[in-house]
């Protein structure tokens, strides 16, 4: 039972006082008895009733305000847990989040989470991340298997990492029953209920050492394609030269005396090369080697027939 | 109005102080309406926080009255959002991902990265189990374009750009440059096209040349950054039977569904944006694919394939 001198404090004020009291004793272990020696709301003999009231207040502070005051068996005392972010870290993140507006995985997050009250008035970068990342990321963080339907098949994978290449987002993962890593396009994971199922225990797998993530997420087929390497030549003009160079990493360009622009590209994935070269329509023409020119021709010729 | 228990009160206080920190201030009358609580009741809760002061039994003083203040019904953070300073729970994982991506991208944007931003990123990386890459790399012309932005009114001057559109068409335009922003992985110039008298977004990596223009202009106030481009007006649904490996190699379409067919292909329902991308998609699916719907696209496919074949020589 609380002491006779307990003031008529409202529950909200009592909780705030409790948080403030532990704030002033950050890093210190404090017994309930000591709390009662300072705050009249918890004064008096340490009874089950007082403990229950104290624990209830601690629970409310944790659940509703994210402030956790932890108990230690050895110390037989309580201590406020350190903040996840320092004030300076929070300020740095808010500054970044004000300038870079990221939507998708945080769209459904509670309003009191960090950055959720910002608006995009000051942003000059907007990044849209697939919302499904919110469901996948715990598997990456906890090293827990996830299951989802992809291209009509239910897959169980070890999720290693999420990343993007150009405009698409991918999950790099090891799929059960296969001996190589795979990349799953996030926008092609089929919606289900749930879309992502986490299965098994955390720590179920280890990510192989020494992976170069930049390379793993360089999904340029010219980097990993299985075809024998050939050097393709694309003829274009100065106006379209930049676009083509950016499409094919490692391209080298020669400008001929007659003004023609010749761009050479090492090709390791013929199909992907043809598809991307065709994107430039009449502004680009594959002129070599003969086998790729033939492939482009064979790609297009049957399609000139309607039917 | 529903009765508000202690949990609701704490939650609302936490949310309002977070808002005050992030937005600068909170209109408590509007907040009262939003939370469906009377203004007087809300002010009562706020006062419990803003004027938190107590003489402890030992005589020491617990005083947090300098942290927040309220003036004319507006809540502001004065010295510190001490409630948030105590939060020990990590951010929710979706929020953590967003913050990490923002911090990583922001680190490339010219502002000095201090120790706090580095340690914050380290904590987020540990929480989500990975780093995230920079999303929007700077294109070659970005600095040159950015230098044209942000002069005083008297200095704001139009520029002439030579530009390649999405369809490959090259145009020369005189534009009033307003802002340089990134949407997704690309940087854009937001500018008024003087000939069309309309706001336009120009991908900076498609600007071929840039020279000063002839006009001065007053930069207008700019609205919020769009979350992306609304392409619904140029969205074209197409259904095709296609080799799934080829479909994977085509970047700029949205695939709605893929249903496996007995011959190893999939029936894919996709959305393509704009006529030039549509024409490309129709031939990119390759000779083994078929256009299922709309049927009229079969002729369009044939015509585009014939044009490209003629160009090949």
Tab-separated table of C-alpha atoms in Angstrom, chain B residues 18-295:
chain	number	residue	atom	x	y	z
B	18	UNK	CA	7.407	13.390	-32.121
B	19	UNK	CA	5.424	15.574	-34.488
B	20	UNK	CA	6.571	18.736	-32.731
B	21	UNK	CA	10.173	17.626	-33.107
B	22	UNK	CA	9.854	16.711	-36.776
B	23	UNK	CA	7.485	19.399	-38.004
B	24	UNK	CA	8.583	22.262	-35.756
B	25	UNK	CA	5.214	22.724	-34.118
B	26	UNK	CA	1.839	21.105	-33.578
B	27	UNK	CA	-1.501	22.876	-33.619
B	28	UNK	CA	-3.174	21.360	-30.582
B	29	UNK	CA	-6.685	22.418	-31.616
B	30	UNK	CA	-6.311	20.501	-34.866
B	31	UNK	CA	-4.774	17.602	-32.948
B	32	UNK	CA	-7.736	17.553	-30.552
B	33	UNK	CA	-10.069	17.221	-33.508
B	34	UNK	CA	-7.887	14.521	-35.057
B	35	UNK	CA	-7.792	12.431	-31.889
B	36	UNK	CA	-11.446	13.105	-31.115
B	37	UNK	CA	-10.696	14.565	-27.708
B	38	UNK	CA	-11.776	17.935	-26.334
B	39	UNK	CA	-9.170	20.660	-26.548
B	40	UNK	CA	-9.310	21.291	-22.808
B	41	UNK	CA	-8.678	17.632	-22.027
B	42	UNK	CA	-5.791	17.493	-24.473
B	43	UNK	CA	-4.259	20.654	-23.028
B	44	UNK	CA	-4.523	19.030	-19.608
B	45	UNK	CA	-2.382	16.086	-20.783
B	46	UNK	CA	0.051	18.386	-22.547
B	47	UNK	CA	0.415	20.507	-19.416
B	48	UNK	CA	1.296	17.406	-17.406
B	49	UNK	CA	4.288	17.029	-19.695
B	50	UNK	CA	5.213	20.639	-20.399
B	51	UNK	CA	5.140	21.709	-16.759
B	52	UNK	CA	6.595	18.531	-15.297
B	53	UNK	CA	8.264	19.574	-12.084
B	54	UNK	CA	8.455	17.947	-8.674
B	55	UNK	CA	10.269	18.481	-5.398
B	56	UNK	CA	11.392	14.981	-4.452
B	57	UNK	CA	11.089	13.695	-0.916
B	58	UNK	CA	14.842	14.126	-0.425
B	59	UNK	CA	14.529	17.758	-1.381
B	60	UNK	CA	16.133	17.392	-4.808
B	61	UNK	CA	14.223	18.918	-7.651
B	62	UNK	CA	13.058	17.123	-10.758
B	63	UNK	CA	12.475	19.824	-13.337
B	64	UNK	CA	11.779	19.326	-17.015
B	65	UNK	CA	9.875	22.527	-17.647
B	66	UNK	CA	12.380	23.796	-20.190
B	67	UNK	CA	11.879	20.914	-22.637
B	68	UNK	CA	8.639	21.899	-24.385
B	69	UNK	CA	6.414	24.936	-24.485
B	70	UNK	CA	2.929	25.813	-25.580
B	71	UNK	CA	1.959	29.181	-26.978
B	72	UNK	CA	-1.458	30.042	-28.384
B	73	UNK	CA	-2.353	26.379	-28.623
B	74	UNK	CA	0.848	25.471	-30.494
B	75	UNK	CA	3.167	22.845	-29.010
B	76	UNK	CA	6.880	23.175	-29.706
B	77	UNK	CA	10.057	21.494	-28.541
B	78	UNK	CA	12.161	23.987	-26.662
B	79	UNK	CA	15.362	22.324	-25.473
B	80	UNK	CA	14.808	18.623	-26.083
B	81	UNK	CA	12.175	16.044	-26.778
B	82	UNK	CA	13.178	14.223	-23.620
B	83	UNK	CA	10.450	11.623	-23.943
B	84	UNK	CA	11.959	10.536	-27.253
B	85	UNK	CA	15.480	10.809	-25.856
B	86	UNK	CA	14.541	7.867	-23.627
B	87	UNK	CA	13.160	5.568	-26.306
B	88	UNK	CA	15.080	2.339	-26.131
B	89	UNK	CA	13.011	0.370	-28.605
B	90	UNK	CA	14.506	0.111	-32.090
B	91	UNK	CA	12.512	1.517	-34.961
B	92	UNK	CA	10.020	-0.769	-36.651
B	93	UNK	CA	11.829	-2.680	-39.401
B	94	UNK	CA	10.164	-0.927	-42.331
B	95	UNK	CA	11.067	2.426	-40.799
B	96	UNK	CA	14.623	1.234	-40.209
B	97	UNK	CA	14.985	0.267	-43.872
B	98	UNK	CA	13.664	3.653	-44.974
B	99	UNK	CA	15.976	5.531	-42.608
B	100	UNK	CA	18.985	3.510	-43.696
B	101	UNK	CA	18.308	4.126	-47.377
B	102	UNK	CA	17.782	7.844	-46.687
B	103	UNK	CA	20.971	8.138	-44.636
B	104	UNK	CA	23.011	6.266	-47.243
B	105	UNK	CA	21.737	8.399	-50.099
B	106	UNK	CA	22.115	11.601	-48.080
B	107	UNK	CA	25.747	10.717	-47.475
B	108	UNK	CA	26.418	11.289	-51.179
B	109	UNK	CA	24.703	14.646	-51.324
B	110	UNK	CA	27.462	16.937	-50.216
B	111	UNK	CA	26.634	17.386	-46.559
B	112	UNK	CA	29.415	16.462	-44.157
B	113	UNK	CA	28.824	13.109	-42.501
B	114	UNK	CA	29.466	13.398	-38.790
B	115	UNK	CA	30.098	10.692	-36.242
B	116	UNK	CA	26.408	10.559	-35.271
B	117	UNK	CA	25.275	9.848	-38.809
B	118	UNK	CA	27.842	7.061	-39.105
B	119	UNK	CA	26.906	5.414	-35.818
B	120	UNK	CA	23.202	5.758	-36.612
B	121	UNK	CA	23.764	3.958	-39.905
B	122	UNK	CA	25.724	1.242	-38.131
B	123	UNK	CA	22.845	0.644	-35.733
B	124	UNK	CA	20.348	0.489	-38.567
B	125	UNK	CA	22.569	-1.859	-40.542
B	126	UNK	CA	22.780	-4.221	-37.583
B	127	UNK	CA	19.014	-4.025	-37.135
B	128	UNK	CA	18.037	-4.835	-40.713
B	129	UNK	CA	20.919	-7.248	-41.287
B	130	UNK	CA	22.472	-5.549	-44.297
B	131	UNK	CA	23.635	-2.298	-45.837
B	132	UNK	CA	21.762	-0.639	-48.676
B	133	UNK	CA	23.414	0.900	-51.722
B	134	UNK	CA	23.113	4.475	-52.923
B	135	UNK	CA	19.988	4.500	-55.049
B	136	UNK	CA	20.482	7.543	-57.272
B	137	UNK	CA	24.031	7.998	-58.542
B	138	UNK	CA	24.963	11.394	-59.895
B	139	UNK	CA	24.763	11.607	-63.692
B	140	UNK	CA	27.587	13.445	-65.501
B	141	UNK	CA	25.668	16.688	-66.091
B	142	UNK	CA	24.161	16.965	-62.603
B	143	UNK	CA	26.527	19.552	-61.170
B	144	UNK	CA	26.307	21.664	-64.290
B	145	UNK	CA	22.504	21.574	-64.177
B	146	UNK	CA	22.409	22.189	-60.422
B	147	UNK	CA	24.547	25.300	-60.843
B	148	UNK	CA	21.734	26.825	-62.895
B	149	UNK	CA	19.324	26.532	-59.965
B	150	UNK	CA	18.841	28.653	-56.933
B	151	UNK	CA	20.023	32.101	-57.932
B	152	UNK	CA	18.242	35.134	-56.591
B	153	UNK	CA	15.287	36.307	-58.603
B	154	UNK	CA	17.416	38.763	-60.498
B	155	UNK	CA	19.883	36.004	-61.316
B	156	UNK	CA	17.480	33.238	-62.312
B	157	UNK	CA	18.051	32.696	-65.946
B	158	UNK	CA	16.677	30.317	-68.509
B	159	UNK	CA	18.837	27.663	-70.141
B	160	UNK	CA	18.810	26.027	-73.531
B	161	UNK	CA	19.081	22.268	-73.507
B	162	UNK	CA	19.429	19.628	-76.160
B	163	UNK	CA	17.482	16.657	-74.863
B	164	UNK	CA	16.742	13.062	-75.833
B	165	UNK	CA	13.210	11.995	-74.962
B	166	UNK	CA	12.204	8.518	-73.803
B	167	UNK	CA	11.359	7.620	-77.382
B	168	UNK	CA	14.796	8.721	-78.584
B	169	UNK	CA	13.569	11.921	-80.200
B	170	UNK	CA	16.046	14.802	-79.910
B	171	UNK	CA	14.709	18.274	-79.229
B	172	UNK	CA	16.119	21.665	-78.319
B	173	UNK	CA	14.252	23.660	-75.731
B	174	UNK	CA	14.600	26.782	-73.687
B	175	UNK	CA	13.534	26.129	-70.109
B	176	UNK	CA	13.370	27.930	-66.773
B	177	UNK	CA	15.192	25.604	-64.362
B	178	UNK	CA	13.447	25.326	-60.991
B	179	UNK	CA	14.892	22.363	-59.161
B	180	UNK	CA	17.109	19.296	-59.366
B	181	UNK	CA	15.646	16.220	-57.726
B	182	UNK	CA	16.009	12.459	-57.818
B	183	UNK	CA	13.074	10.130	-58.249
B	184	UNK	CA	14.047	6.515	-57.844
B	185	UNK	CA	17.403	5.892	-59.458
B	186	UNK	CA	17.389	8.918	-61.765
B	187	UNK	CA	18.024	12.622	-61.291
B	188	UNK	CA	15.702	15.103	-62.958
B	189	UNK	CA	15.560	18.774	-63.776
B	190	UNK	CA	12.182	20.281	-62.972
B	191	UNK	CA	11.734	23.181	-65.330
B	192	UNK	CA	9.178	25.210	-67.211
B	193	UNK	CA	9.347	24.529	-70.902
B	194	UNK	CA	9.063	28.036	-72.331
B	195	UNK	CA	7.696	26.906	-75.694
B	196	UNK	CA	4.980	24.751	-74.180
B	197	UNK	CA	4.496	26.983	-71.131
B	198	UNK	CA	4.296	23.878	-68.981
B	199	UNK	CA	6.206	22.250	-66.154
B	200	UNK	CA	8.301	19.333	-67.345
B	201	UNK	CA	10.643	16.779	-65.806
B	202	UNK	CA	13.844	16.251	-67.744
B	203	UNK	CA	16.076	13.304	-66.955
B	204	UNK	CA	19.481	14.820	-66.435
B	205	UNK	CA	21.281	11.876	-67.986
B	206	UNK	CA	19.420	12.628	-71.212
B	207	UNK	CA	20.476	16.257	-71.405
B	208	UNK	CA	23.100	16.343	-74.129
B	209	UNK	CA	24.167	19.988	-73.964
B	210	UNK	CA	23.280	22.996	-71.861
B	211	UNK	CA	23.951	26.687	-72.539
B	212	UNK	CA	22.601	29.855	-70.918
B	213	UNK	CA	19.298	31.108	-72.304
B	214	UNK	CA	18.001	34.604	-73.002
B	215	UNK	CA	15.353	35.102	-70.330
B	216	UNK	CA	15.182	36.046	-66.666
B	217	UNK	CA	12.408	34.617	-64.525
B	218	UNK	CA	10.997	34.597	-61.012
B	219	UNK	CA	11.161	31.068	-59.576
B	220	UNK	CA	7.703	30.053	-58.355
B	221	UNK	CA	7.066	28.291	-55.052
B	222	UNK	CA	7.358	24.574	-55.643
B	223	UNK	CA	4.981	21.910	-54.462
B	224	UNK	CA	5.960	18.690	-52.728
B	225	UNK	CA	8.117	16.159	-54.482
B	226	UNK	CA	6.016	13.526	-56.226
B	227	UNK	CA	6.415	10.014	-54.972
B	228	UNK	CA	6.892	8.903	-58.527
B	229	UNK	CA	5.417	9.722	-61.867
B	230	UNK	CA	1.781	8.997	-62.470
B	231	UNK	CA	1.977	6.988	-65.661
B	232	UNK	CA	-1.599	5.771	-65.544
B	233	UNK	CA	-2.552	7.937	-68.531
B	234	UNK	CA	-0.049	6.126	-70.757
B	235	UNK	CA	-0.381	2.660	-69.192
B	236	UNK	CA	-1.192	-0.041	-71.730
B	237	UNK	CA	-2.165	-3.558	-70.605
B	238	UNK	CA	-0.880	-6.355	-72.815
B	239	UNK	CA	-1.181	-10.129	-72.512
B	240	UNK	CA	1.516	-12.273	-74.095
B	241	UNK	CA	2.685	-15.870	-74.123
B	242	UNK	CA	6.418	-15.598	-73.651
B	243	UNK	CA	9.573	-17.374	-72.519
B	244	UNK	CA	9.872	-16.375	-68.823
B	245	UNK	CA	13.639	-15.866	-69.160
B	246	UNK	CA	13.053	-13.314	-71.896
B	247	UNK	CA	10.389	-11.576	-69.849
B	248	UNK	CA	12.897	-11.310	-67.005
B	249	UNK	CA	15.329	-9.552	-69.307
B	250	UNK	CA	12.842	-6.800	-70.137
B	251	UNK	CA	13.210	-4.034	-67.559
B	252	UNK	CA	10.648	-1.363	-68.062
B	253	UNK	CA	7.298	-3.158	-67.760
B	254	UNK	CA	5.148	-4.117	-64.809
B	255	UNK	CA	4.237	-7.797	-64.789
B	256	UNK	CA	0.861	-8.370	-63.109
B	257	UNK	CA	0.561	-12.131	-63.416
B	258	UNK	CA	2.475	-15.028	-64.916
B	259	UNK	CA	0.706	-18.317	-65.477
B	260	UNK	CA	2.847	-21.258	-66.571
B	261	UNK	CA	1.847	-22.864	-69.893
B	262	UNK	CA	2.488	-26.468	-70.880
B	263	UNK	CA	5.087	-25.524	-73.498
B	264	UNK	CA	7.371	-23.870	-70.932
B	265	UNK	CA	6.244	-20.356	-71.706
B	266	UNK	CA	4.133	-18.249	-69.368
B	267	UNK	CA	1.016	-16.270	-70.094
B	268	UNK	CA	1.958	-12.863	-68.737
B	269	UNK	CA	-0.285	-9.908	-68.126
B	270	UNK	CA	1.878	-6.837	-68.216
B	271	UNK	CA	1.497	-3.086	-68.226
B	272	UNK	CA	3.681	-1.056	-70.567
B	273	UNK	CA	4.035	2.717	-70.423
B	274	UNK	CA	3.953	4.869	-73.529
B	275	UNK	CA	4.029	4.120	-77.254
B	276	UNK	CA	7.796	3.755	-77.690
B	277	UNK	CA	8.088	1.316	-74.795
B	278	UNK	CA	5.080	-0.587	-76.087
B	279	UNK	CA	6.650	-0.983	-79.527
B	280	UNK	CA	9.879	-2.127	-77.944
B	281	UNK	CA	8.098	-4.607	-75.697
B	282	UNK	CA	6.185	-6.127	-78.588
B	283	UNK	CA	9.419	-7.035	-80.402
B	284	UNK	CA	11.549	-7.624	-77.296
B	285	UNK	CA	9.439	-10.656	-76.348
B	286	UNK	CA	11.056	-12.413	-79.274
B	287	UNK	CA	10.021	-14.619	-82.172
B	288	UNK	CA	8.786	-17.419	-79.909
B	289	UNK	CA	6.249	-15.214	-78.201
B	290	UNK	CA	2.690	-14.434	-79.132
B	291	UNK	CA	0.594	-11.391	-78.450
B	292	UNK	CA	-2.650	-12.675	-76.947
B	293	UNK	CA	-4.380	-9.371	-76.343
B	294	UNK	CA	-5.156	-6.844	-77.575
B	295	UNK	CA	-5.140	-8.497	-80.980
